[in-house]
Coordinates of C-alpha atoms and ligand atoms in Angstrom, one line a residue:
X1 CA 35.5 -70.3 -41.4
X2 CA 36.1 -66.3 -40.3
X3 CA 33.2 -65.0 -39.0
X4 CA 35.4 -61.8 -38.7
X5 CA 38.3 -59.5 -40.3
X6 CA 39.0 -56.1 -40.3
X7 CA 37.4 -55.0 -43.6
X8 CA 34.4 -56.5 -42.4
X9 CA 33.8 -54.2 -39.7
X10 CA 33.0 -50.1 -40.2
X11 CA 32.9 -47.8 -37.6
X12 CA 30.0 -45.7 -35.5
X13 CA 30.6 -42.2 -37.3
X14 CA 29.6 -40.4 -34.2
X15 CA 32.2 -42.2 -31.7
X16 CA 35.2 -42.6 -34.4
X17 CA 37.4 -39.4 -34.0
X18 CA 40.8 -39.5 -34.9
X19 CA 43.5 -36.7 -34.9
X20 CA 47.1 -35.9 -35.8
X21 CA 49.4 -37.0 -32.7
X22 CA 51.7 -33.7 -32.8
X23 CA 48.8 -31.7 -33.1
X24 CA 48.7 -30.3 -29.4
X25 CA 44.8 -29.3 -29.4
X26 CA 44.3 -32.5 -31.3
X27 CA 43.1 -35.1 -28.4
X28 CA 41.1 -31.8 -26.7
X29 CA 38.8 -30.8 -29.9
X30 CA 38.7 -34.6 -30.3
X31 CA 36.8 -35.3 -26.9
X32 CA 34.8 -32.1 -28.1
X33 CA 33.5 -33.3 -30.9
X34 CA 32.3 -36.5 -29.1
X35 CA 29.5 -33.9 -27.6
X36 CA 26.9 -35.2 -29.4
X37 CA 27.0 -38.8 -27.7
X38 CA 27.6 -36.8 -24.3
X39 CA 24.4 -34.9 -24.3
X40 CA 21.9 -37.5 -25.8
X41 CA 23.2 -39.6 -22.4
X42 CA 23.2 -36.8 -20.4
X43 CA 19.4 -36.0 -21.6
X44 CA 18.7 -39.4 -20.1
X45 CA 20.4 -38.9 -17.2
X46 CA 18.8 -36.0 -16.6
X47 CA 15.4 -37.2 -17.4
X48 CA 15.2 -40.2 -15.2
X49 CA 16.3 -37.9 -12.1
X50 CA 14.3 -34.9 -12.8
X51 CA 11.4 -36.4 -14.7
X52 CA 10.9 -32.9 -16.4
X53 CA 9.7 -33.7 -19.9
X54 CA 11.4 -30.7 -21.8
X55 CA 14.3 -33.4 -21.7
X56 CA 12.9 -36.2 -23.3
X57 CA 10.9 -33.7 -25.8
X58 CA 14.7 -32.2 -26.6
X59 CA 16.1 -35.8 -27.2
X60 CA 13.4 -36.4 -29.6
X61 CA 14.1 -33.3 -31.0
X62 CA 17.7 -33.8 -31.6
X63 CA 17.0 -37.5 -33.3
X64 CA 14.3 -35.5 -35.5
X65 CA 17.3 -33.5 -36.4
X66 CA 19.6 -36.4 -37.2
X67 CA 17.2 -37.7 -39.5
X68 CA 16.8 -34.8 -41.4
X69 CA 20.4 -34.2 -41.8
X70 CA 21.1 -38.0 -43.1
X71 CA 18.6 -36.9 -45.8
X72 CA 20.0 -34.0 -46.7
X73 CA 23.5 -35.8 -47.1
X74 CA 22.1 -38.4 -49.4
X75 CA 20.1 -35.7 -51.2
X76 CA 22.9 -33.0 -52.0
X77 CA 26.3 -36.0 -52.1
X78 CA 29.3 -33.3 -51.2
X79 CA 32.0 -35.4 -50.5
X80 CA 34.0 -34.6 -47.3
X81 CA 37.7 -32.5 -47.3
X82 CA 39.5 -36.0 -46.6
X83 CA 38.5 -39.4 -48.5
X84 CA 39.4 -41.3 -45.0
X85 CA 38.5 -39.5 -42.2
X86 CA 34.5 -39.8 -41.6
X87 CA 31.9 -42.2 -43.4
X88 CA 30.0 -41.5 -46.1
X89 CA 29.2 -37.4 -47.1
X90 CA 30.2 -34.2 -45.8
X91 CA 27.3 -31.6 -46.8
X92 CA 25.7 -30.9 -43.9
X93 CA 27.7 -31.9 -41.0
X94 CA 25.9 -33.4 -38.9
X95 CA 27.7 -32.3 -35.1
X96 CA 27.2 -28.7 -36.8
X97 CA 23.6 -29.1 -37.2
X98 CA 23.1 -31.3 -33.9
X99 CA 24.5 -28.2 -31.7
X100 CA 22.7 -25.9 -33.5
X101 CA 19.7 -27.4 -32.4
X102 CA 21.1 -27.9 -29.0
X103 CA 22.2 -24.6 -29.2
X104 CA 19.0 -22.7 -30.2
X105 CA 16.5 -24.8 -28.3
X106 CA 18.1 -24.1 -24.6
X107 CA 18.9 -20.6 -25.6
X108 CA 15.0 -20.3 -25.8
X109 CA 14.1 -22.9 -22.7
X110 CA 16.1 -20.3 -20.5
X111 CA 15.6 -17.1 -21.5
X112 CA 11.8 -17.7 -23.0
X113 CA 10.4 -20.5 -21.1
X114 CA 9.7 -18.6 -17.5
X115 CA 5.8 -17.4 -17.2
X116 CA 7.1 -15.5 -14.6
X117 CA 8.5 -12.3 -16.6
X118 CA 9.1 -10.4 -13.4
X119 CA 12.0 -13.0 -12.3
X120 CA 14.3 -11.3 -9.9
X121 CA 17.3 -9.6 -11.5
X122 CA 19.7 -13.1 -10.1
X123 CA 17.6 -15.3 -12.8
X124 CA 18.4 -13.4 -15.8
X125 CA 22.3 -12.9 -14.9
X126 CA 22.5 -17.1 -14.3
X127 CA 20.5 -17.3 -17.7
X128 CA 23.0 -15.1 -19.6
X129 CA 25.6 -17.3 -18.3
X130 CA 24.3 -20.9 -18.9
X131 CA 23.0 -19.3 -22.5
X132 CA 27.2 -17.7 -23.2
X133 CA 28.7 -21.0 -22.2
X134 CA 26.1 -23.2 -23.8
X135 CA 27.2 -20.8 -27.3
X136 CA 30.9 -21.4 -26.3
X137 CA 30.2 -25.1 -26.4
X138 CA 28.3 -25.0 -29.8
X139 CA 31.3 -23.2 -31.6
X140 CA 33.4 -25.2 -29.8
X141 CA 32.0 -28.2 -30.8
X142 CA 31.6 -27.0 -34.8
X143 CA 35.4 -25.8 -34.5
X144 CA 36.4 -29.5 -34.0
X145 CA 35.0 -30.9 -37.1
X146 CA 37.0 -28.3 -39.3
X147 CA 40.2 -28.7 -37.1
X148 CA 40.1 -32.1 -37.1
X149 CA 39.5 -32.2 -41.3
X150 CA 36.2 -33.8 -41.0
X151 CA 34.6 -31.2 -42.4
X152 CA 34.9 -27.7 -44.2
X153 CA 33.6 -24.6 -43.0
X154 CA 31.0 -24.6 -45.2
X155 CA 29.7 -27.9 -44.5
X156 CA 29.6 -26.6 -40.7
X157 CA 28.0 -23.5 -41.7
X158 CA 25.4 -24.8 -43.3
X159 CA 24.8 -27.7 -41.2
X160 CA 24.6 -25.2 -37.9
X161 CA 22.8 -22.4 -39.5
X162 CA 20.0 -25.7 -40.5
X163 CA 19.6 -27.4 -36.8
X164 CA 19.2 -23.5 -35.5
X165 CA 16.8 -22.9 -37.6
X166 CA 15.0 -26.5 -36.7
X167 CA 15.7 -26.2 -33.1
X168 CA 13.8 -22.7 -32.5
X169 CA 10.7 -24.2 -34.9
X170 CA 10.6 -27.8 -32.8
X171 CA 10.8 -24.9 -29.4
X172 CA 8.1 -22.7 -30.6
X173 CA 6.1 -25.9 -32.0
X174 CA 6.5 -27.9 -28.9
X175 CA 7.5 -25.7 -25.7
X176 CA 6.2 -22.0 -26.5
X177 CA 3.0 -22.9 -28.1
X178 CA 2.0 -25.4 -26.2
X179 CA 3.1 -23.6 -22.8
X180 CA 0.6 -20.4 -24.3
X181 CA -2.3 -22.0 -24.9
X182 CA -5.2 -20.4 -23.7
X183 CA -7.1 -22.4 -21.2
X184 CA -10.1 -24.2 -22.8
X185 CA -8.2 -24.8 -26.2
X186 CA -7.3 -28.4 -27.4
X187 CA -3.9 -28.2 -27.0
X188 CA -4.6 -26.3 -23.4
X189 CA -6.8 -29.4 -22.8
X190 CA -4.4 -32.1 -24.5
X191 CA -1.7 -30.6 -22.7
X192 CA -3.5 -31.6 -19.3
X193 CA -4.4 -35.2 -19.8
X194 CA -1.1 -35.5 -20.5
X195 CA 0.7 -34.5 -17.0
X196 CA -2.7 -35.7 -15.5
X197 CA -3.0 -39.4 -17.0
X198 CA -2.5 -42.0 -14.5
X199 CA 0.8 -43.2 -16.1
X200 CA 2.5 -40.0 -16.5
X201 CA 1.4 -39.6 -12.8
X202 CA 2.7 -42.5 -11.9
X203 CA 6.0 -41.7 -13.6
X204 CA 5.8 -38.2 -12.1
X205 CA 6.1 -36.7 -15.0
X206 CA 6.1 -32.7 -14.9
X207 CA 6.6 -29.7 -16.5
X208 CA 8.0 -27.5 -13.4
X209 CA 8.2 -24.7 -15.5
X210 CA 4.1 -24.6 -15.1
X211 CA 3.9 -24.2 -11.2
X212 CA 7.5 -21.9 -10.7
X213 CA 9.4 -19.3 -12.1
X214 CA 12.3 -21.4 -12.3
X215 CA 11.3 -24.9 -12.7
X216 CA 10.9 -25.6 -9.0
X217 CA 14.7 -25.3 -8.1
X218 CA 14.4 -22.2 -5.4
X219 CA 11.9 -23.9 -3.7
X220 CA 13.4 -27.4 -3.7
X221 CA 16.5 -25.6 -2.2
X222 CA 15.0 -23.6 0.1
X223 CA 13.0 -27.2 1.5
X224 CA 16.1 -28.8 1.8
X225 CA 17.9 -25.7 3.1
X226 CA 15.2 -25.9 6.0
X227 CA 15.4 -29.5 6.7
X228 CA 19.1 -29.4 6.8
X229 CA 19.0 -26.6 9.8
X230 CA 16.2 -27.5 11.2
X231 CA 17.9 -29.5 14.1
X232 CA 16.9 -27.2 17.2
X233 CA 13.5 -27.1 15.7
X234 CA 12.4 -30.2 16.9
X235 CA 8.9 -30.8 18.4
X236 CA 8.1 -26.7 18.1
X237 CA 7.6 -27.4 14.0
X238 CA 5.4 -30.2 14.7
X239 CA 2.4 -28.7 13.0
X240 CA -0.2 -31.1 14.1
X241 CA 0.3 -30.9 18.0
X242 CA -3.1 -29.8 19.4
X243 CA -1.4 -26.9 21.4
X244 CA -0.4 -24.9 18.2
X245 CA -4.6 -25.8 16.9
X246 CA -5.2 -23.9 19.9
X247 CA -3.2 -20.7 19.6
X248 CA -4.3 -21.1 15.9
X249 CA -7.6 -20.7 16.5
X250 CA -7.1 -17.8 19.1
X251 CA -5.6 -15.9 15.6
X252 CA -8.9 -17.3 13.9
X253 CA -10.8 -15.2 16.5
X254 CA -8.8 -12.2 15.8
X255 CA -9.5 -12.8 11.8
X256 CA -13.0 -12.9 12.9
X257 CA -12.9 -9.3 14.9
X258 CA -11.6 -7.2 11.5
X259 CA -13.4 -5.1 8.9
X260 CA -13.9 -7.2 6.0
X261 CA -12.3 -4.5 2.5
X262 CA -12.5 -5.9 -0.8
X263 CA -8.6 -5.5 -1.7
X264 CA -7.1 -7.1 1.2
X265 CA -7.3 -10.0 3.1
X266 CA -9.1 -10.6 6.7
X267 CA -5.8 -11.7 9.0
X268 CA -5.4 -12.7 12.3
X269 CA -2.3 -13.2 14.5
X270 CA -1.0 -14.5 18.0
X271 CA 2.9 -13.9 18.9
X272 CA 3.7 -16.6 21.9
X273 CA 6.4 -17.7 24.2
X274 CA 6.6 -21.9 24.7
X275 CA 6.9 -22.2 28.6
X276 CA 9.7 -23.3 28.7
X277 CA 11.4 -20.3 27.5
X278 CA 10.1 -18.4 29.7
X279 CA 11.5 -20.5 32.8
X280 CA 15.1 -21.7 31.1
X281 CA 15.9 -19.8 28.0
X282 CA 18.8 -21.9 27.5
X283 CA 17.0 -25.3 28.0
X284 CA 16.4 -27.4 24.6
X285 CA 12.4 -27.7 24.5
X286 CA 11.9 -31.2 24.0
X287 CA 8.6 -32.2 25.2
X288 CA 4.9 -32.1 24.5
X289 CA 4.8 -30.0 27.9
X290 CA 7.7 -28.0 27.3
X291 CA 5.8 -26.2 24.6
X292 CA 2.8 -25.2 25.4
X293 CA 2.7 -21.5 23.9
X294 CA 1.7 -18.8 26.3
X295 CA -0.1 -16.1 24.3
X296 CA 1.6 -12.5 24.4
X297 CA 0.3 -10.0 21.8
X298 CA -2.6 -10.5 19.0
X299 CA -3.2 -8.4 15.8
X300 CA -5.6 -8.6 12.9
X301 CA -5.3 -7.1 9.6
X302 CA -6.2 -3.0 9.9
X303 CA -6.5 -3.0 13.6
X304 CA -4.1 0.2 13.4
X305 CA -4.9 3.1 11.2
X306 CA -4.0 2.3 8.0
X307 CA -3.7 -0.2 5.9
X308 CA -1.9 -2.3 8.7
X309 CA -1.6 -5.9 9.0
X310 CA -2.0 -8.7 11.4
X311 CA 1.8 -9.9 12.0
X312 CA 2.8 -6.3 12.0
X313 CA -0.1 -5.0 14.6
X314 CA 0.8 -7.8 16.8
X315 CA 4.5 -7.2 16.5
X316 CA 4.1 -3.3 17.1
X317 CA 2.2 -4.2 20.3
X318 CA 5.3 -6.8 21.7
X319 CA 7.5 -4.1 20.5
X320 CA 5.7 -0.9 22.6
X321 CA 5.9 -3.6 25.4
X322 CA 9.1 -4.8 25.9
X323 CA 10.7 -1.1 25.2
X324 CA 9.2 -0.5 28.8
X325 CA 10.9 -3.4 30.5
X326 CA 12.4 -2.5 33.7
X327 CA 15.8 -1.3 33.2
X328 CA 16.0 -2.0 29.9
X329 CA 17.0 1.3 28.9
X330 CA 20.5 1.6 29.2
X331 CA 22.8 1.4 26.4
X332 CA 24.9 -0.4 28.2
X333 CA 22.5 -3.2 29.7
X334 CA 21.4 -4.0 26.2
X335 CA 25.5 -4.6 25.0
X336 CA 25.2 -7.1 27.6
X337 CA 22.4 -8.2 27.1
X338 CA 23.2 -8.8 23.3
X339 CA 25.5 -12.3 23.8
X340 CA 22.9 -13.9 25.9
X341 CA 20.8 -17.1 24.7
X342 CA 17.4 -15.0 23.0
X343 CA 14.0 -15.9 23.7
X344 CA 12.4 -17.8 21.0
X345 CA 8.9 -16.7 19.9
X346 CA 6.2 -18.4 18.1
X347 CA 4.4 -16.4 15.6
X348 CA 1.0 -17.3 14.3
X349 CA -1.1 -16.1 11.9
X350 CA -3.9 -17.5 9.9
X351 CA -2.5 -16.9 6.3
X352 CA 1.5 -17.0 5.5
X353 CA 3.2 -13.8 5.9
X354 CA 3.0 -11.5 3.2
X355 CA 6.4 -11.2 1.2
X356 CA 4.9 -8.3 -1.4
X357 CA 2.0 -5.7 -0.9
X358 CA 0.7 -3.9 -3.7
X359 CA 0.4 -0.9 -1.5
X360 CA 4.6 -0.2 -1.7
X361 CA 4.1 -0.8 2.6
X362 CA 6.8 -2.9 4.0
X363 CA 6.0 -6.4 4.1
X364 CA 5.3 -8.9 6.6
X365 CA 8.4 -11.1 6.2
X366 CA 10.4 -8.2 6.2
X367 CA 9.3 -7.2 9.4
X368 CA 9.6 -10.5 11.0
X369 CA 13.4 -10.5 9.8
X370 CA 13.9 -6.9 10.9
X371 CA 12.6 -8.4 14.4
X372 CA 15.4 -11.3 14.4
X373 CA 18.5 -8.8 12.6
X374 CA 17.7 -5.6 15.3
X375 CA 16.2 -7.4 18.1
X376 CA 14.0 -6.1 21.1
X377 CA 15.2 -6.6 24.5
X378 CA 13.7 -7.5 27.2
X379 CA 13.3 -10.3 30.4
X380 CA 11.4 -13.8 31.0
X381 CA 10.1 -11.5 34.2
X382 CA 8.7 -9.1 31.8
X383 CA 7.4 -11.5 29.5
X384 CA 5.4 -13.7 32.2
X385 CA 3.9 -10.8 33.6
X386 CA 2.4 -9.7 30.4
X387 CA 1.6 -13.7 29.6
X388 CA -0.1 -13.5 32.5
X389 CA -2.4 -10.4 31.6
X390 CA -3.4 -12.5 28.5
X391 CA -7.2 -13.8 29.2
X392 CA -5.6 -17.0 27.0
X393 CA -3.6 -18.2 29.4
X394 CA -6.0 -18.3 32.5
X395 CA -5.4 -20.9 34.6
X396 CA -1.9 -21.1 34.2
X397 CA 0.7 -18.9 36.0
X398 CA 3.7 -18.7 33.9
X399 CA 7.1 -19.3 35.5
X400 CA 10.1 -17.0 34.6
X401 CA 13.7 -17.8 34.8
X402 CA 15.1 -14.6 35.8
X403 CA 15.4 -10.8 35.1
X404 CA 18.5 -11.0 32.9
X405 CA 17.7 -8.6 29.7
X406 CA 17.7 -11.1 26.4
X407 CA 17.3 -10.4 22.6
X408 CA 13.8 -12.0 21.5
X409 CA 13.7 -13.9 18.5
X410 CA 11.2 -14.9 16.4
X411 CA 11.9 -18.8 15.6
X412 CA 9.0 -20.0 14.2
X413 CA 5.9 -18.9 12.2
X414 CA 3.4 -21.1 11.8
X415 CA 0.9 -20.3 9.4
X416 CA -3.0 -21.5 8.9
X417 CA -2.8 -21.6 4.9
X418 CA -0.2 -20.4 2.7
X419 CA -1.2 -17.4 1.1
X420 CA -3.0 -18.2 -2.5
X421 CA -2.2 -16.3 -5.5
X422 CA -5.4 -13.6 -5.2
X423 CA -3.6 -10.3 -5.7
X424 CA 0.2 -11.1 -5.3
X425 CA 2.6 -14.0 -5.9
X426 CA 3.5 -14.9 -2.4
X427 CA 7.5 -16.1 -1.7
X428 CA 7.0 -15.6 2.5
X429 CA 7.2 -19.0 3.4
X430 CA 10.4 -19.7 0.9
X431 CA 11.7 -16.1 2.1
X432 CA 11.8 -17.0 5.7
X433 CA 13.0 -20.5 5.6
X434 CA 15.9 -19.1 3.6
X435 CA 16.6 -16.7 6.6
X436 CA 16.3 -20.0 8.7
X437 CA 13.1 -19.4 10.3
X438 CA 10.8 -22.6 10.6
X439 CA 7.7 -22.0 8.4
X440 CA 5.0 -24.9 9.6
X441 CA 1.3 -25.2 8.4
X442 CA -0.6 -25.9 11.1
X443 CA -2.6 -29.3 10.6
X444 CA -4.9 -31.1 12.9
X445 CA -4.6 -34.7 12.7
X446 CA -8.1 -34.6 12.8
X447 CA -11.3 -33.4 13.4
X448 CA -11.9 -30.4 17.1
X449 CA -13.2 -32.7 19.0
X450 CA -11.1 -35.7 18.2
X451 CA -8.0 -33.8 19.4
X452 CA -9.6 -32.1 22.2
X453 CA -9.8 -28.6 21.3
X454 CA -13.2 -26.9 21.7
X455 CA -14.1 -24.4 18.7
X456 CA -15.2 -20.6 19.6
X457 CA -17.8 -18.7 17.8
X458 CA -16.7 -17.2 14.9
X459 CA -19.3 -14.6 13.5
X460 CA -18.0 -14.2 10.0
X461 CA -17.0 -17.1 9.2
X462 CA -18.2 -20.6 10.7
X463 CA -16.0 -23.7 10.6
X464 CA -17.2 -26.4 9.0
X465 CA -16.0 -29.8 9.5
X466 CA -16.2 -32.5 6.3
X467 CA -16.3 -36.6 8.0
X468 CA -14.8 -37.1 4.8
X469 CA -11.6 -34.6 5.3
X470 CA -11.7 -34.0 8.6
X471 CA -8.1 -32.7 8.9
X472 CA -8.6 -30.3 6.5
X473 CA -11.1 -27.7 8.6
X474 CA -8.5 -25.4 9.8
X475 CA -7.2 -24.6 6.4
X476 CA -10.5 -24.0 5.1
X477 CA -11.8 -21.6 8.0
X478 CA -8.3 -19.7 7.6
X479 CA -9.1 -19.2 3.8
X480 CA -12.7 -18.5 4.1
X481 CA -11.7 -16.1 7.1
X482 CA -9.1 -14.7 4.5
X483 CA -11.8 -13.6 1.8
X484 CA -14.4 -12.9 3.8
X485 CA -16.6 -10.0 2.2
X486 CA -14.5 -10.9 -1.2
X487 CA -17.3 -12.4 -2.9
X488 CA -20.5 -10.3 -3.0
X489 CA -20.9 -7.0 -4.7
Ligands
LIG1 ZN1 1.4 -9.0 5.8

């Protein structure tokens, strides 16, 4: 009994390539032409690390194609240039017509897709290049079939100029449309129950195209890029500690002392030393008590003429400071001083730094990194004595190392609340941790008077505490704080 023999058995179409053996492009084109198979796996690949649904809706869209195309063979029966290479008819092709779909729909994803048309200048050049080699692939690809006599050109023709034409409908139809939707609209609201269902949350199913520019991928770097260096960091970004509540809500009460105006937001800010760095610059800082942050300057938003801000009032002040440290004049002191361990500063400030200001005036972040790329100078001595003119830090007298002149740096910035998308879309927390400053949001682990800190009187803005979120009271005072006199005409 033979349950097998060779002319039982036919081959997969899409996997059987064969060439001529002297041809010396032959075995290339042929691994080319096996594209097809490598992006449908790679579309699963891809899916089941990213969970971005544009790569399952593509693979649907490229099976949609296939279908279509095994019609259209039956229906127009053009045989192919060779009786033996290939199965079964040649009019379309159907590689032609899979990369044009491939082709045409990621041409659109990455130069259409981004709701964020004012993407810097970097995006576009790394779109144009994705979108020339994704094009050199396609041709590439439709080249084979000819080369390799599977095909004529006008089967490829045809059959590429048909899965274009499909792939930019399925992308308008399924990506463009959908994406525009106005809020409130069925497919607006179908759109949401399906990234908001319990299984596609459970999958984790996204679209990251909806909450970034670029799907996500900045931000994802810029998180790992921060984790990776964040080594000396250590117990300073530990946002919860009840020390950095404190200093927190000493920038709260600076919020609370500034004009509410209707176009800008209500700021406050605390620049501080940890102790420690004021007694051993060079010391790691790796306890609880080692940190305690010694307050140095404060700012709130407009507290100089002008449209000024918190961060930068409170910076100007340290600045105007230290420039009068004893005998830190001299040209030559400050060359010195230049190689020598800096003194790292904690910056606070109710609402993350500002990264664009509709005003054209410089912003926030850029200050804090002109602070770290042309230091001030200045010594621990200095410091304490003006650490110890701070009504803050009563009680304590701070200890200082020595009167060696030392660059200041600011190391950390720990913010109340990120900055929500009001007037501008802010990029300071992403923007600093790329220049490897520690961004931290300060959150209580729980409620004032479960972490021992004792609230002052705010007279804008009072802080309410919710028993059923009660870590969540410093975030909401910062925001409230932040729109105060916002609301009302
Ligand atoms: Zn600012």
């Amino acid at each position: 009994m033979r349950l097998i023999s060779p002319e039982l058995l036919t081959t997969l179409d899409l996997t059987h390539v064969q060439y001529r053996p002297d041809d010396p492009y032959g075995a290339y084109l042929a691994l080319v032409t096996l594209a097809p198979v490598l992006i449908l796996t790679s579309y699963v690949a891809v899916f089941l690390v990213r969970r971005e649904v544009v790569y399952l809706n593509a693979l649907l869209g490229q099976v949609v194609t296939e279908i279509v195309n095994g019609k259209l063979k039956r229906y127009i029966k053009q045989a192919r240039p060779t009786e033996f290479l290939g199965l079964g008819y040649g009019m379309p092709s159907s590689h032609a017509q899979f990369c044009g779909f491939f082709v045409v729909f990621w041409t659109c994803h990455l130069l259409f897709h981004r709701p964020d048309r004012k993407a810097r200048m970097s995006h576009h050049v790394d779109s144009f290049v994705f979108v020339l080699l994704i094009w050199l692939f396609g041709v590439l690809t439709c080249y084979s079939r000819v080369h390799l006599y599977y095909h004529t050109s006008l089967q490829v023709l045809v059959g590429g100029t048909i899965g274009s034409i499909i792939g930019a409908l399925y992308y308008a139809a399924t990506e463009a449309f959908v994406r525009a939707a106005p809020a409130g609209s069925v497919v607006h609201s179908a759109r949401h129950f399906f990234y908001t269902n319990s299984l596609s949350r459970a999958l984790h199913l996204r679209d990251g195209g909806m909450a970034w520019e670029d799907a996500g991928a900045a931000a994802e770097y810029a998180t790992w890029f921060s984790k990776m260096t964040a080594s000396p960091g250590g117990i300073l970004t530990n946002g919860s500690l009840a020390c950095h509540v404190r200093m927190m809500l000493l920038a709260l009460t600076q919020a609370d002392d500034c004009d509410a105006v209707k176009g800008a937001f209500s700021v406050g800010c605390a620049i501080a030393v940890p102790a420690l760095q004021l007694a051993d610059p060079e010391a790691p800082i790796e306890s609880l008590h080692d940190v305690e942050p010694r307050a140095l300057t404060t700012g709130f938003s407009r507290e100089f003429p002008g449209n000024t801000h918190a961060e930068e009032c409170a910076i100007e002040k340290l600045a105007r400071y230290c420039v009068r440290t004893p005998g830190g004049q001299g040209g030559a002191a400050i060359d010195m001083a230049r190689s020598r361990a800096p003194i790292r500063l904690l910056l606070y400030t109710t609402m993350e730094p500002c990264s664009e200001r509709l005003s054209g005036n410089k912003p926030c972040v850029a200050r804090i990194l002109e602070t770290n790329a042309q230091p001030m100078y200045t010594t621990c001595k200095w410091l304490a004595k003006l650490a110890a003119s701070i009504p803050e830090n009563a009680g304590v007298s701070p200890v200082a190392a020595d009167d060696l002149l030392r660059p200041v740096r600011i190391d950390v910035v720990l913010q109340g609340v990120p900055e929500p998308d009001d007037f501008v879309k802010c990029v300071g927390q992403r923007t600093l941790r790329m220049h490897g400053i520690h961004v931290v949001t300060v959150t209580p682990e729980s409620s004032p008077s479960a972490i021992g800190v004792s609230l002052p009187n705010l007279a804008s803005v009072p802080i309410a505490i919710d028993t059923q979120q009660p870590t969540g009271w410093l975030r909401e005072a910062c925001l409230c704080m932040a729109r105060k006199g916002h609301k009302d005409a």
